[in-house]
Every structure is written in C-alpha cells, then in structure tokens.
mmCIF file of C-alpha atoms in Angstrom:
data_model
loop_
_atom_site.group_PDB
_atom_site.id
_atom_site.type_symbol
_atom_site.label_atom_id
_atom_site.label_comp_id
_atom_site.label_asym_id
_atom_site.label_seq_id
_atom_site.Cartn_x
_atom_site.Cartn_y
_atom_site.Cartn_z
ATOM 1 C CA MET E 1 -121.852 -4.809 -70.033
ATOM 2 C CA ALA E 2 -124.990 -4.726 -72.065
ATOM 3 C CA ALA E 3 -125.307 -7.220 -74.688
ATOM 4 C CA ASP E 4 -125.495 -4.858 -77.684
ATOM 5 C CA GLU E 5 -121.806 -3.582 -76.469
ATOM 6 C CA SER E 6 -120.614 -7.162 -76.142
ATOM 7 C CA LEU E 7 -121.187 -7.928 -79.649
ATOM 8 C CA GLN E 8 -119.775 -4.740 -81.169
ATOM 9 C CA ALA E 9 -117.020 -5.560 -83.758
ATOM 10 C CA PRO E 10 -113.513 -4.867 -81.984
ATOM 11 C CA LEU E 11 -111.242 -2.250 -83.244
ATOM 12 C CA ASN E 12 -108.352 -3.603 -85.182
ATOM 13 C CA PHE E 13 -104.531 -3.366 -84.412
ATOM 14 C CA SER E 14 -101.337 -4.961 -85.493
ATOM 15 C CA GLY E 15 -97.915 -5.181 -83.786
ATOM 16 C CA HIS E 16 -96.811 -5.012 -80.198
ATOM 17 C CA ARG E 17 -95.714 -1.343 -79.965
ATOM 18 C CA HIS E 18 -97.827 0.182 -77.748
ATOM 19 C CA LEU E 19 -99.715 -2.736 -76.746
ATOM 20 C CA ILE E 20 -100.238 -1.509 -72.900
ATOM 21 C CA THR E 21 -101.619 1.850 -74.054
ATOM 22 C CA ARG E 22 -104.365 0.143 -76.266
ATOM 23 C CA LEU E 23 -105.186 -2.031 -73.696
ATOM 24 C CA LEU E 24 -105.746 1.070 -71.411
ATOM 25 C CA LEU E 25 -108.007 2.816 -74.051
ATOM 26 C CA SER E 26 -109.958 -0.314 -74.392
ATOM 27 C CA THR E 27 -110.810 -0.781 -70.488
ATOM 28 C CA LEU E 28 -111.361 3.000 -70.004
ATOM 29 C CA THR E 29 -113.821 3.570 -73.029
ATOM 30 C CA GLY E 30 -115.284 -0.411 -73.147
ATOM 31 C CA ARG E 31 -114.459 -0.326 -76.729
ATOM 32 C CA PRO E 32 -113.132 -4.336 -77.467
ATOM 33 C CA ILE E 33 -110.138 -4.493 -79.665
ATOM 34 C CA ARG E 34 -108.209 -7.261 -81.624
ATOM 35 C CA ILE E 35 -104.255 -7.099 -82.051
ATOM 36 C CA THR E 36 -102.820 -8.995 -84.533
ATOM 37 C CA ALA E 37 -99.243 -9.798 -85.806
ATOM 38 C CA ILE E 38 -97.737 -9.577 -82.183
ATOM 39 C CA ARG E 39 -93.996 -10.110 -82.928
ATOM 40 C CA SER E 40 -94.893 -12.332 -86.014
ATOM 41 C CA SER E 41 -91.629 -12.221 -87.317
ATOM 42 C CA SER E 42 -89.539 -12.771 -84.646
ATOM 43 C CA THR E 43 -87.815 -15.955 -83.396
ATOM 44 C CA ASN E 44 -89.665 -16.108 -80.356
ATOM 45 C CA PRO E 45 -93.163 -14.741 -81.260
ATOM 46 C CA GLY E 46 -96.231 -13.953 -79.637
ATOM 47 C CA LEU E 47 -96.788 -11.957 -75.932
ATOM 48 C CA THR E 48 -93.634 -11.613 -73.740
ATOM 49 C CA ARG E 49 -93.956 -12.742 -70.309
ATOM 50 C CA HIS E 50 -94.219 -9.613 -68.696
ATOM 51 C CA GLU E 51 -97.307 -8.545 -71.169
ATOM 52 C CA THR E 52 -99.284 -11.707 -70.363
ATOM 53 C CA ASN E 53 -98.537 -11.138 -66.946
ATOM 54 C CA PHE E 54 -100.302 -7.477 -67.240
ATOM 55 C CA ILE E 55 -102.863 -9.130 -68.820
ATOM 56 C CA ARG E 56 -103.780 -10.916 -65.799
ATOM 57 C CA LEU E 57 -103.628 -8.012 -63.728
ATOM 58 C CA LEU E 58 -106.095 -6.570 -65.801
ATOM 59 C CA ASP E 59 -108.303 -9.410 -65.170
ATOM 60 C CA ALA E 60 -107.528 -9.326 -61.739
ATOM 61 C CA ILE E 61 -109.174 -5.601 -61.385
ATOM 62 C CA THR E 62 -112.257 -5.625 -63.816
ATOM 63 C CA ASN E 63 -115.281 -8.121 -63.691
ATOM 64 C CA GLY E 64 -116.523 -9.447 -67.113
ATOM 65 C CA SER E 65 -113.388 -9.175 -69.197
ATOM 66 C CA GLN E 66 -113.096 -11.627 -72.070
ATOM 67 C CA ILE E 67 -109.228 -12.221 -72.918
ATOM 68 C CA GLN E 68 -108.670 -14.747 -76.220
ATOM 69 C CA PHE E 69 -105.013 -15.512 -77.593
ATOM 70 C CA SER E 70 -103.981 -17.460 -80.390
ATOM 71 C CA MET E 71 -102.276 -20.693 -80.498
ATOM 72 C CA THR E 72 -98.865 -19.167 -81.059
ATOM 73 C CA GLY E 73 -99.893 -15.750 -78.940
ATOM 74 C CA THR E 74 -99.549 -13.659 -81.810
ATOM 75 C CA THR E 75 -103.093 -12.576 -81.881
ATOM 76 C CA LEU E 76 -104.979 -11.198 -78.973
ATOM 77 C CA VAL E 77 -108.866 -10.432 -78.547
ATOM 78 C CA TYR E 78 -109.886 -8.308 -75.300
ATOM 79 C CA ARG E 79 -113.232 -7.473 -74.695
ATOM 80 C CA PRO E 80 -113.048 -5.478 -71.656
ATOM 81 C CA GLY E 81 -115.454 -5.326 -68.343
ATOM 82 C CA LEU E 82 -116.008 -3.204 -65.812
ATOM 83 C CA ILE E 83 -113.110 -1.942 -63.319
ATOM 84 C CA THR E 84 -114.031 -2.899 -59.815
ATOM 85 C CA GLY E 85 -110.805 -2.527 -58.172
ATOM 86 C CA SER E 86 -109.622 -5.050 -55.363
ATOM 87 C CA ALA E 87 -113.222 -5.451 -54.134
ATOM 88 C CA GLU E 88 -113.514 -8.273 -51.576
ATOM 89 C CA GLY E 89 -114.719 -11.838 -53.781
ATOM 90 C CA LEU E 90 -113.201 -10.641 -56.927
ATOM 91 C CA GLY E 91 -109.782 -12.604 -56.661
ATOM 92 C CA ALA E 92 -108.852 -10.489 -53.771
ATOM 93 C CA SER E 93 -107.886 -11.623 -49.943
ATOM 94 C CA GLY E 94 -109.392 -9.020 -47.878
ATOM 95 C CA GLY E 95 -109.572 -6.375 -50.204
ATOM 96 C CA VAL E 96 -106.019 -6.693 -51.164
ATOM 97 C CA ILE E 97 -104.956 -8.305 -54.413
ATOM 98 C CA ARG E 98 -101.482 -9.929 -54.111
ATOM 99 C CA HIS E 99 -99.860 -9.862 -57.928
ATOM 100 C CA GLU E 100 -97.085 -12.014 -58.119
ATOM 101 C CA ILE E 101 -94.433 -10.884 -60.880
ATOM 102 C CA PRO E 102 -92.158 -13.750 -61.781
ATOM 103 C CA ARG E 103 -88.318 -14.139 -62.416
ATOM 104 C CA GLU E 104 -88.990 -14.137 -66.162
ATOM 105 C CA CYS E 105 -90.412 -10.243 -65.832
ATOM 106 C CA ALA E 106 -87.317 -9.037 -63.857
ATOM 107 C CA LYS E 107 -85.854 -7.163 -66.965
ATOM 108 C CA ARG E 108 -88.878 -4.783 -66.503
ATOM 109 C CA GLY E 109 -89.598 -2.313 -63.532
ATOM 110 C CA VAL E 110 -92.303 -2.455 -61.193
ATOM 111 C CA SER E 111 -93.195 1.074 -62.740
ATOM 112 C CA TRP E 112 -94.589 -0.639 -65.908
ATOM 113 C CA TRP E 113 -97.260 -2.368 -63.934
ATOM 114 C CA LEU E 114 -98.092 0.831 -61.531
ATOM 115 C CA ILE E 115 -98.321 3.648 -63.874
ATOM 116 C CA PRO E 116 -100.727 1.713 -66.178
ATOM 117 C CA LEU E 117 -102.483 0.650 -62.885
ATOM 118 C CA CYS E 118 -102.734 3.987 -61.731
ATOM 119 C CA LEU E 119 -104.207 5.311 -64.569
ATOM 120 C CA LEU E 120 -107.353 3.126 -64.381
ATOM 121 C CA SER E 121 -107.612 3.665 -60.398
ATOM 122 C CA PRO E 122 -109.892 6.395 -60.214
ATOM 123 C CA PHE E 123 -112.109 5.172 -62.755
ATOM 124 C CA SER E 124 -112.877 1.916 -60.566
ATOM 125 C CA LYS E 125 -116.055 0.946 -58.945
ATOM 126 C CA GLY E 126 -114.419 0.800 -55.579
ATOM 127 C CA ASN E 127 -111.225 0.931 -53.855
ATOM 128 C CA VAL E 128 -107.723 -0.148 -55.445
ATOM 129 C CA ASN E 129 -105.428 -2.133 -53.251
ATOM 130 C CA VAL E 130 -102.737 -4.138 -54.974
ATOM 131 C CA ILE E 131 -99.206 -5.463 -53.821
ATOM 132 C CA PHE E 132 -96.522 -6.187 -56.195
ATOM 133 C CA HIS E 133 -94.914 -8.923 -54.983
ATOM 134 C CA GLY E 134 -92.299 -11.781 -56.413
ATOM 135 C CA GLU E 135 -88.839 -12.943 -57.765
ATOM 136 C CA GLY E 136 -89.501 -10.333 -60.931
ATOM 137 C CA CYS E 137 -90.388 -7.191 -58.585
ATOM 138 C CA VAL E 138 -87.711 -4.656 -58.955
ATOM 139 C CA THR E 139 -88.310 -1.136 -57.467
ATOM 140 C CA SER E 140 -85.666 0.404 -58.768
ATOM 141 C CA CYS E 141 -85.283 2.310 -62.516
ATOM 142 C CA THR E 142 -84.090 -0.554 -65.450
ATOM 143 C CA GLN E 143 -82.198 -0.620 -68.336
ATOM 144 C CA ALA E 144 -85.109 -1.173 -70.528
ATOM 145 C CA GLY E 145 -86.222 2.712 -69.521
ATOM 146 C CA ASP E 146 -88.493 2.072 -66.624
ATOM 147 C CA VAL E 147 -88.579 4.555 -64.033
ATOM 148 C CA SER E 148 -88.060 3.336 -60.244
ATOM 149 C CA ALA E 149 -91.153 3.304 -57.872
ATOM 150 C CA ASP E 150 -89.710 6.113 -56.113
ATOM 151 C CA THR E 151 -90.356 8.451 -58.887
ATOM 152 C CA VAL E 152 -93.695 7.038 -59.228
ATOM 153 C CA ARG E 153 -94.399 8.024 -55.968
ATOM 154 C CA THR E 154 -92.777 11.319 -55.961
ATOM 155 C CA ALA E 155 -93.303 12.531 -59.776
ATOM 156 C CA LEU E 156 -96.133 11.150 -61.139
ATOM 157 C CA LEU E 157 -98.821 10.102 -58.156
ATOM 158 C CA PRO E 158 -98.455 14.192 -57.199
ATOM 159 C CA LEU E 159 -99.912 15.295 -61.112
ATOM 160 C CA TYR E 160 -103.368 13.459 -60.435
ATOM 161 C CA LYS E 161 -104.281 16.590 -57.861
ATOM 162 C CA SER E 162 -104.367 19.003 -61.086
ATOM 163 C CA PHE E 163 -107.441 16.476 -61.850
ATOM 164 C CA GLY E 164 -108.971 16.871 -58.466
ATOM 165 C CA ILE E 165 -107.862 13.492 -57.446
ATOM 166 C CA ASP E 166 -105.897 13.552 -53.998
ATOM 167 C CA ARG E 167 -107.214 11.796 -51.400
ATOM 168 C CA SER E 168 -106.167 8.304 -49.820
ATOM 169 C CA ILE E 169 -103.390 7.676 -52.571
ATOM 170 C CA GLU E 170 -100.126 5.775 -51.228
ATOM 171 C CA LEU E 171 -97.430 4.126 -52.853
ATOM 172 C CA ARG E 172 -95.623 1.989 -50.219
ATOM 173 C CA ILE E 173 -91.954 0.295 -51.217
ATOM 174 C CA LEU E 174 -91.938 -2.693 -48.491
ATOM 175 C CA LYS E 175 -89.099 -4.310 -49.783
ATOM 176 C CA ARG E 176 -86.765 -2.542 -51.990
ATOM 177 C CA SER E 177 -84.883 -4.455 -54.948
ATOM 178 C CA CYS E 178 -82.540 -3.426 -57.769
ATOM 179 C CA ALA E 179 -82.414 -5.053 -61.305
ATOM 180 C CA PRO E 180 -81.034 -8.683 -61.000
ATOM 181 C CA SER E 181 -78.294 -10.437 -63.074
ATOM 182 C CA PRO E 182 -79.560 -13.380 -64.821
ATOM 183 C CA ALA E 183 -78.266 -16.050 -61.918
ATOM 184 C CA LYS E 184 -79.947 -13.709 -59.288
ATOM 185 C CA SER E 185 -84.003 -12.629 -58.494
ATOM 186 C CA ALA E 186 -85.221 -9.063 -57.542
ATOM 187 C CA GLY E 187 -87.837 -9.934 -54.448
ATOM 188 C CA GLY E 188 -89.113 -6.598 -54.260
ATOM 189 C CA GLU E 189 -92.415 -5.686 -52.605
ATOM 190 C CA VAL E 190 -94.786 -2.415 -53.565
ATOM 191 C CA GLN E 191 -98.067 -1.601 -52.084
ATOM 192 C CA LEU E 192 -100.474 0.727 -54.199
ATOM 193 C CA VAL E 193 -103.232 2.218 -52.327
ATOM 194 C CA PHE E 194 -105.560 4.248 -54.425
ATOM 195 C CA ASN E 195 -108.642 5.035 -52.541
ATOM 196 C CA HIS E 196 -109.855 7.910 -54.473
ATOM 197 C CA GLN E 197 -112.761 7.506 -56.982
ATOM 198 C CA VAL E 198 -114.029 10.355 -59.410
ATOM 199 C CA ARG E 199 -117.002 10.599 -61.823
ATOM 200 C CA LEU E 200 -114.974 12.286 -64.349
ATOM 201 C CA PRO E 201 -111.673 14.218 -63.895
ATOM 202 C CA LYS E 202 -111.467 17.924 -63.974
ATOM 203 C CA THR E 203 -110.567 19.837 -67.164
ATOM 204 C CA LEU E 204 -106.803 21.043 -66.833
ATOM 205 C CA HIS E 205 -104.885 24.240 -67.893
ATOM 206 C CA LEU E 206 -101.495 23.944 -67.346
ATOM 207 C CA LEU E 207 -99.629 26.542 -69.597
ATOM 208 C CA ASN E 208 -97.122 28.228 -67.245
ATOM 209 C CA PRO E 209 -94.022 25.871 -66.384
ATOM 210 C CA GLY E 210 -92.864 28.413 -63.738
ATOM 211 C CA ARG E 211 -89.338 28.316 -62.120
ATOM 212 C CA VAL E 212 -87.667 25.840 -60.487
ATOM 213 C CA LYS E 213 -87.851 26.540 -56.665
ATOM 214 C CA LYS E 214 -86.905 23.116 -54.929
ATOM 215 C CA ILE E 215 -85.220 19.792 -55.667
ATOM 216 C CA ARG E 216 -86.078 16.675 -53.705
ATOM 217 C CA GLY E 217 -84.703 13.067 -53.957
ATOM 218 C CA VAL E 218 -84.120 9.604 -52.616
ATOM 219 C CA ALA E 219 -80.657 7.944 -52.878
ATOM 220 C CA TYR E 220 -80.893 4.029 -52.027
ATOM 221 C CA CYS E 221 -78.668 1.291 -51.594
ATOM 222 C CA VAL E 222 -79.573 -2.643 -51.300
ATOM 223 C CA GLU E 223 -77.136 -4.856 -49.439
ATOM 224 C CA VAL E 224 -74.091 -2.302 -50.126
ATOM 225 C CA PRO E 225 -72.080 -0.030 -47.846
ATOM 226 C CA LYS E 226 -74.312 3.070 -46.922
ATOM 227 C CA THR E 227 -71.292 5.208 -48.297
ATOM 228 C CA ASN E 228 -72.613 4.640 -51.700
ATOM 229 C CA ASN E 229 -75.856 7.021 -50.818
ATOM 230 C CA GLU E 230 -73.463 9.648 -49.271
ATOM 231 C CA ARG E 231 -71.324 9.578 -52.171
ATOM 232 C CA MET E 232 -74.271 10.053 -54.814
ATOM 233 C CA ILE E 233 -75.543 12.565 -52.784
ATOM 234 C CA PHE E 234 -72.463 14.503 -52.640
ATOM 235 C CA GLU E 235 -72.052 14.445 -56.453
ATOM 236 C CA ALA E 236 -75.544 15.534 -57.188
ATOM 237 C CA ARG E 237 -75.718 18.287 -54.557
ATOM 238 C CA GLY E 238 -72.502 19.660 -55.876
ATOM 239 C CA ILE E 239 -74.114 20.198 -59.284
ATOM 240 C CA LEU E 240 -77.705 20.807 -58.278
ATOM 241 C CA ASN E 241 -76.719 23.572 -55.297
ATOM 242 C CA LYS E 242 -75.525 26.110 -58.198
ATOM 243 C CA PHE E 243 -79.031 26.575 -59.576
ATOM 244 C CA VAL E 244 -81.254 25.603 -56.517
ATOM 245 C CA PRO E 245 -80.043 25.827 -53.134
ATOM 246 C CA ASP E 246 -82.963 24.442 -51.792
ATOM 247 C CA THR E 247 -81.972 20.883 -52.405
ATOM 248 C CA TYR E 248 -82.544 17.792 -50.061
ATOM 249 C CA ILE E 249 -82.012 14.257 -50.650
ATOM 250 C CA PHE E 250 -82.981 11.248 -48.482
ATOM 251 C CA SER E 251 -80.518 8.486 -47.623
ATOM 252 C CA ASP E 252 -82.596 5.016 -47.521
ATOM 253 C CA ALA E 253 -80.228 1.754 -46.894
ATOM 254 C CA SER E 254 -81.997 -1.507 -47.094
ATOM 255 C CA PRO E 255 -80.855 -5.063 -46.822
ATOM 256 C CA ALA E 256 -81.742 -7.366 -49.539
ATOM 257 C CA PRO E 257 -84.915 -8.984 -50.135
ATOM 258 C CA LEU E 258 -85.014 -12.930 -48.865
ATOM 259 C CA ILE E 259 -86.347 -15.267 -51.576
ATOM 260 C CA PRO E 260 -87.541 -18.833 -50.483
ATOM 261 C CA THR E 261 -86.488 -21.249 -52.727
ATOM 262 C CA PRO E 262 -88.076 -24.843 -52.746
ATOM 263 C CA ALA E 263 -86.464 -27.847 -51.398
ATOM 264 C CA GLN E 264 -85.097 -30.514 -53.818
ATOM 265 C CA LYS E 265 -83.501 -33.508 -53.702
ATOM 266 C CA GLY E 266 -81.235 -34.008 -50.369
ATOM 267 C CA THR E 267 -81.342 -30.086 -49.789
ATOM 268 C CA PRO E 268 -84.039 -28.165 -47.588
ATOM 269 C CA ALA E 269 -85.712 -25.255 -48.568
ATOM 270 C CA GLN E 270 -84.152 -22.386 -47.601
ATOM 271 C CA LYS E 271 -83.487 -18.317 -48.491
ATOM 272 C CA VAL E 272 -81.599 -16.686 -50.518
ATOM 273 C CA LYS E 273 -80.729 -13.069 -51.115
ATOM 274 C CA GLY E 274 -81.858 -11.095 -53.676
ATOM 275 C CA ALA E 275 -79.991 -8.473 -56.265
ATOM 276 C CA VAL E 276 -77.814 -5.723 -54.714
ATOM 277 C CA GLY E 277 -77.432 -2.206 -56.065
ATOM 278 C CA PHE E 278 -77.985 1.065 -55.593
ATOM 279 C CA GLY E 279 -79.327 4.309 -57.154
ATOM 280 C CA LEU E 280 -80.695 7.666 -57.382
ATOM 281 C CA SER E 281 -84.059 9.313 -57.929
ATOM 282 C CA LEU E 282 -84.490 13.024 -58.025
ATOM 283 C CA VAL E 283 -87.497 15.224 -58.507
ATOM 284 C CA ALA E 284 -87.679 19.084 -59.218
ATOM 285 C CA GLU E 285 -90.631 21.022 -58.523
ATOM 286 C CA SER E 286 -91.369 24.630 -60.022
ATOM 287 C CA SER E 287 -93.130 27.439 -58.531
ATOM 288 C CA THR E 288 -96.436 26.614 -60.295
ATOM 289 C CA GLY E 289 -96.446 22.793 -59.413
ATOM 290 C CA CYS E 290 -94.721 21.514 -62.502
ATOM 291 C CA ILE E 291 -92.627 18.391 -62.129
ATOM 292 C CA TYR E 292 -89.670 17.203 -63.498
ATOM 293 C CA SER E 293 -87.567 13.767 -62.386
ATOM 294 C CA ALA E 294 -84.486 11.891 -63.037
ATOM 295 C CA ASP E 295 -83.659 8.244 -62.288
ATOM 296 C CA VAL E 296 -80.100 6.403 -62.539
ATOM 297 C CA CYS E 297 -79.454 2.875 -60.897
ATOM 298 C CA SER E 298 -76.503 0.892 -61.153
ATOM 299 C CA PRO E 299 -76.261 -1.979 -63.571
ATOM 300 C CA PRO E 300 -76.712 -5.446 -62.685
ATOM 301 C CA GLU E 301 -73.223 -6.289 -63.875
ATOM 302 C CA GLY E 302 -71.807 -3.625 -61.415
ATOM 303 C CA GLY E 303 -68.296 -1.994 -62.322
ATOM 304 C CA VAL E 304 -70.100 1.832 -62.182
ATOM 305 C CA PRO E 305 -68.929 3.888 -58.946
ATOM 306 C CA ALA E 306 -71.606 5.867 -57.115
ATOM 307 C CA ASP E 307 -69.577 9.304 -57.815
ATOM 308 C CA ASP E 308 -70.915 8.523 -61.697
ATOM 309 C CA ILE E 309 -74.250 7.594 -60.874
ATOM 310 C CA GLY E 310 -74.966 10.604 -58.734
ATOM 311 C CA ARG E 311 -73.154 13.064 -61.527
ATOM 312 C CA GLN E 312 -75.279 11.103 -64.173
ATOM 313 C CA CYS E 313 -78.688 11.657 -62.533
ATOM 314 C CA ALA E 314 -78.142 15.494 -61.524
ATOM 315 C CA TYR E 315 -77.389 16.243 -65.422
ATOM 316 C CA GLN E 316 -80.207 13.936 -66.537
ATOM 317 C CA LEU E 317 -82.415 16.483 -64.351
ATOM 318 C CA LEU E 318 -80.903 19.390 -65.891
ATOM 319 C CA GLU E 319 -81.800 18.056 -69.253
ATOM 320 C CA LYS E 320 -85.261 17.474 -68.401
ATOM 321 C CA ILE E 321 -85.911 20.616 -67.412
ATOM 322 C CA SER E 322 -84.317 22.303 -70.388
ATOM 323 C CA GLN E 323 -86.802 20.478 -72.406
ATOM 324 C CA GLY E 324 -89.323 23.099 -71.215
ATOM 325 C CA GLY E 325 -92.963 22.402 -71.020
ATOM 326 C CA CYS E 326 -95.205 21.698 -67.777
ATOM 327 C CA VAL E 327 -94.810 18.159 -68.470
ATOM 328 C CA GLU E 328 -91.765 15.971 -68.803
ATOM 329 C CA SER E 329 -91.509 12.932 -71.194
ATOM 330 C CA VAL E 330 -92.407 10.157 -68.663
ATOM 331 C CA ALA E 331 -95.526 11.541 -67.482
ATOM 332 C CA ALA E 332 -97.216 13.473 -70.908
ATOM 333 C CA PRO E 333 -98.995 10.279 -71.764
ATOM 334 C CA THR E 334 -100.718 10.017 -68.225
ATOM 335 C CA ILE E 335 -101.476 13.539 -68.354
ATOM 336 C CA LEU E 336 -102.900 13.491 -71.666
ATOM 337 C CA MET E 337 -105.010 10.188 -71.399
ATOM 338 C CA LEU E 338 -106.577 11.856 -68.140
ATOM 339 C CA MET E 339 -107.194 14.698 -70.346
ATOM 340 C CA ALA E 340 -109.114 12.601 -72.763
ATOM 341 C CA MET E 341 -111.177 10.829 -70.297
ATOM 342 C CA GLY E 342 -112.491 14.141 -68.482
ATOM 343 C CA THR E 343 -115.244 16.448 -68.717
ATOM 344 C CA GLU E 344 -116.280 17.651 -72.158
ATOM 345 C CA ASP E 345 -114.475 20.585 -72.241
ATOM 346 C CA VAL E 346 -111.076 21.747 -73.735
ATOM 347 C CA GLY E 347 -108.001 21.210 -71.536
ATOM 348 C CA ARG E 348 -104.889 22.816 -72.576
ATOM 349 C CA VAL E 349 -101.391 21.873 -71.414
ATOM 350 C CA GLY E 350 -97.857 23.331 -72.544
ATOM 351 C CA LEU E 351 -95.385 20.461 -73.759
ATOM 352 C CA GLY E 352 -91.777 20.839 -74.808
ATOM 353 C CA ARG E 353 -91.208 20.343 -78.491
ATOM 354 C CA ASP E 354 -89.071 17.030 -77.746
ATOM 355 C CA VAL E 355 -91.251 15.823 -75.590
ATOM 356 C CA LEU E 356 -94.417 16.019 -77.754
ATOM 357 C CA ALA E 357 -92.298 14.516 -80.923
ATOM 358 C CA THR E 358 -91.552 11.270 -78.939
ATOM 359 C CA GLU E 359 -93.351 8.159 -80.171
ATOM 360 C CA GLU E 360 -95.381 7.261 -77.170
ATOM 361 C CA VAL E 361 -96.912 10.735 -77.428
ATOM 362 C CA ILE E 362 -97.612 10.763 -81.109
ATOM 363 C CA GLN E 363 -98.774 7.224 -81.065
ATOM 364 C CA LEU E 364 -101.471 7.869 -78.296
ATOM 365 C CA ALA E 365 -102.790 10.777 -80.220
ATOM 366 C CA ARG E 366 -103.651 8.765 -83.269
ATOM 367 C CA ASP E 367 -104.879 5.859 -81.065
ATOM 368 C CA SER E 368 -107.396 8.151 -78.996
ATOM 369 C CA LYS E 369 -108.577 9.445 -82.403
ATOM 370 C CA VAL E 370 -109.163 5.647 -83.048
ATOM 371 C CA PHE E 371 -111.040 5.077 -79.979
ATOM 372 C CA GLY E 372 -113.845 7.917 -80.473
ATOM 373 C CA GLY E 373 -111.644 10.908 -79.407
ATOM 374 C CA SER E 374 -111.068 14.108 -80.820
ATOM 375 C CA GLY E 375 -108.264 15.027 -82.712
ATOM 376 C CA TRP E 376 -105.517 17.224 -80.621
ATOM 377 C CA GLY E 377 -105.220 20.856 -81.490
ATOM 378 C CA PHE E 378 -101.626 22.371 -81.387
ATOM 379 C CA ARG E 379 -100.239 25.975 -81.327
ATOM 380 C CA ASP E 380 -97.153 27.341 -80.312
ATOM 381 C CA ALA E 381 -97.014 29.262 -77.015
ATOM 382 C CA GLY E 382 -95.968 32.593 -78.568
ATOM 383 C CA GLU E 383 -93.981 35.136 -76.594
ATOM 384 C CA GLY E 384 -90.867 33.992 -77.468
ATOM 385 C CA LYS E 385 -91.429 30.890 -75.907
ATOM 386 C CA GLU E 386 -90.127 27.264 -77.006
ATOM 387 C CA GLU E 387 -93.254 25.240 -75.656
ATOM 388 C CA VAL E 388 -96.399 23.962 -77.996
ATOM 389 C CA VAL E 389 -99.886 24.425 -76.171
ATOM 390 C CA VAL E 390 -101.991 21.080 -76.853
ATOM 391 C CA SER E 391 -105.470 20.943 -76.500
ATOM 392 C CA VAL E 392 -107.542 18.278 -75.694
ATOM 393 C CA VAL E 393 -111.314 17.568 -75.789
ATOM 394 C CA GLY E 394 -112.408 15.384 -72.658
ATOM 395 C CA ARG E 395 -114.833 12.699 -74.084
ATOM 396 C CA GLY E 396 -116.906 12.587 -70.779
ATOM 397 C CA VAL E 397 -116.876 8.642 -70.685
ATOM 398 C CA GLY E 398 -115.435 8.737 -66.981
ATOM 399 C CA ASN E 399 -116.439 6.307 -64.154
ATOM 400 C CA VAL E 400 -119.396 4.339 -65.622
ATOM 401 C CA GLY E 401 -119.297 2.319 -62.258
ATOM 402 C CA ARG E 402 -119.507 5.364 -60.094
ATOM 403 C CA LYS E 403 -122.512 7.658 -59.836
ATOM 404 C CA VAL E 404 -121.339 10.138 -57.909
ATOM 405 C CA ALA E 405 -117.997 12.095 -57.755
#
C-alpha cells in the first residue's frame, strides 16, 4: 500500500451489525475503517469470539493489514493490506492455510467463514487454499441462520461462473459435523480451493428467472442410522416430484469426527466423538441457470424426526422459488458485491421484492455508497412481473495485485 493511502482517514461506522460486510468492502476497496460502539450496551461488550476469529483469517490471507482493538473490544480500527491468498511464506504451510475454529465458535456454521472468503478469493494475488478445522467447525446448517457447506458448494460457487470465474474452484467436505450441544464439540473439516483469480469480474445481466427444470440435494447423517437419510429423501421427493420430476437427492452417511482431548491428571490423552445429527440440503436450478436453495438440519438437542426435516426442507425450497427473482436471499449479497467490484459498466439483476427488502441487501446498498460506489437504480420488471430490476455500476477496482485477466 502506498504511503498516502496508509495515512488516509478511516471511514466511521458504529455497532456490530454488518461487521463482516464492512470488513469485506474495506479489504476489496483498500479503504481503512473505524467501527465503534460494538455491543457497548451489552452485558458482554465487544467483539465475539467468532468475529475475532474471522479477523484472524483476514490477517492470514492478506499482507500488510493493520488491526487495532480497544481494551474492551468495543472499538476496531482496520487498515487493509494486499490480498495475497495462501502463498508460501505468508503464514501458510506448503501453500495451505490451516485455520482453526475453536469450540466457542460452534454456534456459527463454517459457511459464515466460507462465503466471505469466496468473495475475496477472485481478487487475491495468488491461489487460495484454506482448510477449516477445529472443535467449532460445523459443516451443517445452524440455528443462527448459517447455511451448510453443501449449499455453499452447490448453490453459491456455481454463481461465480456468471462473472467469468469458473476454473479450479472446489469445496471439499473432509469431515462432516453437525451443530453440537453445549457439552459436545463439532470437529468438522472443510477445504476451500479457489485458484481462479481475475483482474475484473465480468458485467452481469440476469433478468429472466426462467422455470425450474431440476432439483438436486444431499441428505447427510453423522453417526446415526442411514435410514434417517432415506426418510428425509422419501418425504422431500413426495412433495417435490409433483412439481419437478427430475429430482435426485444423494445420500451421505458419515461417522462422527474424532476430537483429541489433552491428557489430564490421572487420565491419558484420548479421542472423543463429535456431535451427531442429520440434515438435508436442496438446490433447484432453472432453465436460465438461476439457483434456489434450502437447508434444514436436526437441532442439537434432538427430538425432531427425519420425516419432519425432509418435509420442512422441501417446503422451504418451494417458498424460496415463490419469492421470484433470479437470485435468492442467501446469494444476493454475493452477487451484488461482485457486480459493484466489476468493470465500469452497468450490470442488471432481477430480484424478488422480499429478497430486495432484506436488511442485508438494504444495508449493503448504503455501505457500498459510503465506500465510494454509485447508488443503485431500481425499476419494476414490467409485463406483470413481480421482480425489481436492480442496476449496479461497477467501480472498476478489481484485483490490484493481478495485472492480467
């Protein structure tokens, strides 16, 4: 970073909401930020453990970032560096970063780390290869609203193809894990390989949602009978086959991951099994390549039969499709942020009114303007359609570390 850039005044924000989005925009645009009053009125003030863990990940994949906390953790000053990826010699081992998620972060799914990392990866100077592991690494969806790693792999990563980013991208679930109860640990392991970096994402024009032509999914269970998968698949297909005959759901049964425990007085070191459970991830694809997803998992305390999980996931998918638009609520922030970072041209995408009205999308529009982007344009799709066409002008910032496409 140049000397005059490092001395520029930071942008000021307050509150803990949308913290990750602001850190992403800061890293992509190179603008330093200062966030104050982070849970200042709470009985547990300051940054949470999973937020500080994400900042550690940002520090690992960038070079030259400066991060300052106040004594209470209620104020954060972040001056971004260059996104270098998992290059050797920059905190990596053999070109692979092993990022540990501690047990205190088990309330959030691993997708909470994966989705922002996928957004930063195309703008990296080098390849990105990160392995998430630890007692807090949950690969299933969570009650906090995080989607499963399966949904990231099947519903979010394919969207990058619309921006000309489609080579050497892979998400591997090495060890499955479900959301643990307070007395348990997760112990999952996920590897993200993102080896397609670009100078600028292509301009997106996605206005026709088309009709759903096929549905795919993954039913998974961890250390419970495989019949739970069969029951989830049976219930989901019983609902979805009436609408789309081309419905296929894979079944994956995994043992619980073994978590090493340190030796204590009088007891040797041993390995204990992680949390158990089951869940279902469904993805619907339309004739124009639009993707809708649904995700349901058994709660940590149990007590919900597999039939209810399959039925709930199928209805959730139908509800996502009924919202209309070309992009669902989970993927909308990713699509809109890539459009804002792309070439200096007007990109357009059709969104359902319920998707556009979510707090995340509205705040992203405000924050993008604060970071120097142009205001978004809105107009009705017309012809009796319920969608709203969102126009975004790219900033042309792109990848400062990569000189060729």
